[in-house]
Amino acid sequence: MAGSRFFGHIKWWFFTVPIMAVCVMPVIPSPALFEVPETEVQSVTATLGQARADEATEHANALFKDTFVETGLVRKSLHATATATSDIGDAGAGDFARTWVKHFWMLIYRTTYRLTVMKLWLVGTIAFGAAAFVDGTVRRKIKAAAAGFASPLSFHLAAHGILLIFGVTFAVLIVPVPVLAQYWVGVSVVLSMLLWRAASSYQ
């Protein structure tokens, strides 16, 4: 199992790609690419209303503060880059280190904000996906009773589609483009359809 292609895809999408992106992206010199885009915030407000959008922002701020600021991680990393500047004698290394650390924490905050927004759709996605899975299971049993057959290829494609959806969702948390609130609705719909297909095609 650990050496299977499916497990290899899991390692690639859920571990390798996010870690590489988080390490490499802060090198980009433009700070605007690490901010939460205004269009993204406006889409959340338009979809959920001002009160829930403000609540999501407050939760993201509190989570980031409790996890990274209050624990001293932000302060220690910034202090480390300032110390490195005096030790290295600069040659551009100090500016590079400060920029990387600043952009890294901006990236982590944006990821925290997107996770908070994504969580608002979690209950609905679970309910919708569970209903689709049950319906697909019932459909498979009906086909089996009628001497029909399930397609292993359909199940294989649906299973990999589900993995791809989860992988892309994790990757989207860190991409430097606006992630509109409607994206999460689309994820819920597509994921539910794939769950239905996988359940109806399972052998």
CSV table of C-alpha atoms in Angstrom, one decimal:
chain,number,residue,atom,x,y,z
A,1,MET,CA,0.0,0.0,0.0
A,2,ALA,CA,2.7,2.4,1.0
A,3,GLY,CA,4.5,1.9,-2.3
A,4,SER,CA,1.4,2.1,-4.5
A,5,ARG,CA,0.8,4.8,-7.1
A,6,PHE,CA,-2.3,6.0,-5.2
A,7,PHE,CA,-0.3,6.5,-2.0
A,8,GLY,CA,2.4,8.2,-4.1
A,9,HIS,CA,-0.2,10.7,-5.3
A,10,ILE,CA,-1.3,11.3,-1.7
A,11,LYS,CA,2.2,12.1,-0.7
A,12,TRP,CA,2.7,14.4,-3.7
A,13,TRP,CA,-0.5,16.5,-3.3
A,14,PHE,CA,-0.7,16.6,0.5
A,15,PHE,CA,2.9,16.9,1.5
A,16,THR,CA,5.4,17.6,-1.2
A,17,VAL,CA,3.6,20.3,-3.2
A,18,PRO,CA,2.4,22.3,-0.2
A,19,ILE,CA,5.8,22.2,1.5
A,20,MET,CA,7.7,23.2,-1.7
A,21,ALA,CA,5.3,26.0,-2.3
A,22,VAL,CA,5.5,27.4,1.3
A,23,CYS,CA,9.3,27.3,1.1
A,24,VAL,CA,9.7,28.7,-2.4
A,25,MET,CA,7.0,31.3,-2.7
A,26,PRO,CA,8.3,33.7,0.0
A,27,VAL,CA,11.3,34.3,-2.3
A,28,ILE,CA,9.0,36.4,-4.6
A,29,PRO,CA,9.8,40.0,-4.0
A,30,SER,CA,6.3,41.5,-4.4
A,31,PRO,CA,4.5,41.7,-1.0
A,32,ALA,CA,1.2,42.2,-2.8
A,33,LEU,CA,1.2,38.5,-3.8
A,34,PHE,CA,1.0,37.5,-0.1
A,35,GLU,CA,-1.8,39.7,0.9
A,36,VAL,CA,-5.5,38.6,1.1
A,37,PRO,CA,-6.9,40.1,-2.1
A,38,GLU,CA,-9.7,42.6,-1.7
A,39,THR,CA,-11.8,40.9,-4.3
A,40,GLU,CA,-11.6,37.7,-2.2
A,41,VAL,CA,-12.8,39.5,0.9
A,42,GLN,CA,-15.6,41.1,-1.1
A,43,SER,CA,-16.7,37.8,-2.5
A,44,VAL,CA,-17.0,36.4,1.0
A,45,THR,CA,-19.0,39.4,2.1
A,46,ALA,CA,-21.3,39.2,-0.9
A,47,THR,CA,-21.9,35.4,-0.4
A,48,LEU,CA,-22.2,35.3,3.4
A,49,GLY,CA,-23.1,38.8,4.4
A,50,GLN,CA,-21.1,41.4,6.3
A,51,ALA,CA,-21.6,40.0,9.7
A,52,ARG,CA,-20.3,36.5,8.9
A,53,ALA,CA,-17.5,37.8,6.8
A,54,ASP,CA,-16.3,40.0,9.7
A,55,GLU,CA,-16.7,37.0,12.0
A,56,ALA,CA,-14.5,34.9,9.7
A,57,THR,CA,-11.8,37.6,9.7
A,58,GLU,CA,-11.9,37.9,13.5
A,59,HIS,CA,-11.5,34.1,13.9
A,60,ALA,CA,-8.6,34.1,11.4
A,61,ASN,CA,-6.9,36.9,13.3
A,62,ALA,CA,-7.5,35.2,16.7
A,63,LEU,CA,-6.2,31.9,15.4
A,64,PHE,CA,-3.1,33.4,13.8
A,65,LYS,CA,-2.4,35.4,17.0
A,66,ASP,CA,-2.9,32.5,19.4
A,67,THR,CA,-0.9,30.0,17.3
A,68,PHE,CA,2.0,32.1,15.9
A,69,VAL,CA,2.2,35.5,17.7
A,70,GLU,CA,1.5,34.6,21.3
A,71,THR,CA,3.8,31.6,21.1
A,72,GLY,CA,6.7,33.9,20.0
A,73,LEU,CA,7.3,32.2,16.7
A,74,VAL,CA,6.9,35.4,14.7
A,75,ARG,CA,9.0,37.4,17.0
A,76,LYS,CA,11.8,34.8,17.2
A,77,SER,CA,11.9,34.5,13.4
A,78,LEU,CA,12.1,38.2,12.8
A,79,HIS,CA,14.7,38.6,15.5
A,80,ALA,CA,16.8,35.7,14.0
A,81,THR,CA,16.9,37.5,10.6
A,82,ALA,CA,17.9,40.8,12.2
A,83,THR,CA,20.7,39.0,14.1
A,84,ALA,CA,21.8,37.2,10.8
A,85,THR,CA,22.1,40.6,9.1
A,86,SER,CA,24.7,41.8,11.6
A,87,ASP,CA,26.6,38.5,11.5
A,88,ILE,CA,26.7,38.0,7.8
A,89,GLY,CA,27.8,41.4,6.9
A,90,ASP,CA,24.9,41.7,4.5
A,91,ALA,CA,25.9,41.3,0.9
A,92,GLY,CA,22.2,41.1,0.2
A,93,ALA,CA,21.7,38.1,2.4
A,94,GLY,CA,20.1,40.1,5.2
A,95,ASP,CA,17.5,41.7,3.0
A,96,PHE,CA,16.7,38.3,1.4
A,97,ALA,CA,16.2,36.7,4.9
A,98,ARG,CA,14.0,39.5,6.1
A,99,THR,CA,11.9,39.5,2.9
A,100,TRP,CA,11.5,35.7,3.1
A,101,VAL,CA,10.4,35.7,6.7
A,102,LYS,CA,8.0,38.6,6.2
A,103,HIS,CA,6.4,37.0,3.1
A,104,PHE,CA,6.3,33.6,4.9
A,105,TRP,CA,4.2,34.9,7.7
A,106,MET,CA,1.9,36.9,5.3
A,107,LEU,CA,1.5,33.6,3.4
A,108,ILE,CA,0.6,31.7,6.7
A,109,TYR,CA,-1.9,34.4,7.6
A,110,ARG,CA,-3.6,34.2,4.2
A,111,THR,CA,-3.7,30.4,4.5
A,112,THR,CA,-5.3,30.8,8.0
A,113,TYR,CA,-7.9,33.2,6.6
A,114,ARG,CA,-8.8,30.8,3.8
A,115,LEU,CA,-9.0,27.9,6.1
A,116,THR,CA,-11.4,29.9,8.3
A,117,VAL,CA,-13.6,30.7,5.3
A,118,MET,CA,-13.5,27.2,4.0
A,119,LYS,CA,-14.7,25.9,7.4
A,120,LEU,CA,-17.9,27.8,6.9
A,121,TRP,CA,-18.8,25.4,4.1
A,122,LEU,CA,-17.6,22.3,5.9
A,123,VAL,CA,-20.9,21.2,7.5
A,124,GLY,CA,-22.9,21.7,4.2
A,125,THR,CA,-20.2,19.9,2.2
A,126,ILE,CA,-20.3,16.9,4.6
A,127,ALA,CA,-24.1,16.7,4.6
A,128,PHE,CA,-24.3,17.0,0.8
A,129,GLY,CA,-21.5,14.5,0.3
A,130,ALA,CA,-23.0,12.0,2.7
A,131,ALA,CA,-26.3,12.2,0.9
A,132,ALA,CA,-24.6,11.7,-2.4
A,133,PHE,CA,-22.7,8.7,-1.1
A,134,VAL,CA,-25.8,7.1,0.3
A,135,ASP,CA,-27.7,7.6,-2.9
A,136,GLY,CA,-24.8,6.2,-4.9
A,137,THR,CA,-24.7,3.1,-2.6
A,138,VAL,CA,-28.4,2.6,-3.1
A,139,ARG,CA,-28.1,2.9,-6.8
A,140,ARG,CA,-25.3,0.3,-6.9
A,141,LYS,CA,-27.4,-2.1,-4.9
A,142,ILE,CA,-30.3,-1.6,-7.3
A,143,LYS,CA,-28.1,-2.3,-10.3
A,144,ALA,CA,-26.7,-5.4,-8.6
A,145,ALA,CA,-30.2,-6.7,-7.9
A,146,ALA,CA,-31.1,-6.1,-11.6
A,147,ALA,CA,-28.0,-8.1,-12.7
A,148,GLY,CA,-26.2,-5.0,-13.7
A,149,PHE,CA,-22.5,-4.4,-13.3
A,150,ALA,CA,-20.3,-1.8,-11.7
A,151,SER,CA,-17.5,-0.2,-13.7
A,152,PRO,CA,-14.1,-0.5,-12.0
A,153,LEU,CA,-12.8,2.2,-14.4
A,154,SER,CA,-15.5,4.6,-13.2
A,155,PHE,CA,-14.6,3.9,-9.6
A,156,HIS,CA,-10.9,4.3,-10.3
A,157,LEU,CA,-11.5,7.7,-12.0
A,158,ALA,CA,-13.9,8.9,-9.3
A,159,ALA,CA,-11.5,7.9,-6.5
A,160,HIS,CA,-8.6,9.8,-8.2
A,161,GLY,CA,-10.9,12.7,-8.8
A,162,ILE,CA,-11.7,12.9,-5.1
A,163,LEU,CA,-8.0,12.8,-4.3
A,164,LEU,CA,-7.4,15.5,-6.9
A,165,ILE,CA,-10.1,17.7,-5.4
A,166,PHE,CA,-8.6,17.5,-1.9
A,167,GLY,CA,-5.1,18.1,-3.3
A,168,VAL,CA,-6.2,21.1,-5.3
A,169,THR,CA,-8.1,22.5,-2.3
A,170,PHE,CA,-5.0,22.3,-0.2
A,171,ALA,CA,-2.9,23.9,-2.9
A,172,VAL,CA,-5.5,26.7,-3.4
A,173,LEU,CA,-4.9,27.8,0.2
A,174,ILE,CA,-1.5,29.1,-0.7
A,175,VAL,CA,-1.8,30.3,-4.3
A,176,PRO,CA,-1.2,34.0,-4.9
A,177,VAL,CA,-4.5,34.6,-6.7
A,178,PRO,CA,-7.9,35.5,-5.3
A,179,VAL,CA,-9.9,32.5,-4.1
A,180,LEU,CA,-13.5,33.6,-4.5
A,181,ALA,CA,-16.1,32.3,-2.1
A,182,GLN,CA,-17.9,30.6,-4.9
A,183,TYR,CA,-15.0,28.3,-5.3
A,184,TRP,CA,-15.9,26.5,-2.1
A,185,VAL,CA,-19.4,26.0,-3.4
A,186,GLY,CA,-18.0,24.4,-6.6
A,187,VAL,CA,-15.8,22.1,-4.5
A,188,SER,CA,-18.8,20.9,-2.5
A,189,VAL,CA,-20.8,20.1,-5.7
A,190,VAL,CA,-18.0,18.4,-7.6
A,191,LEU,CA,-16.8,16.4,-4.5
A,192,SER,CA,-20.4,15.2,-3.9
A,193,MET,CA,-20.7,14.2,-7.5
A,194,LEU,CA,-17.5,12.2,-7.4
A,195,LEU,CA,-18.5,10.5,-4.1
A,196,TRP,CA,-21.8,9.5,-5.8
A,197,ARG,CA,-20.0,8.1,-8.7
A,198,ALA,CA,-17.5,6.2,-6.6
A,199,ALA,CA,-20.2,4.7,-4.4
A,200,SER,CA,-22.3,3.7,-7.3
A,201,SER,CA,-19.4,2.1,-9.1
A,202,TYR,CA,-17.7,0.3,-6.2
A,203,GLN,CA,-17.3,-3.4,-6.4
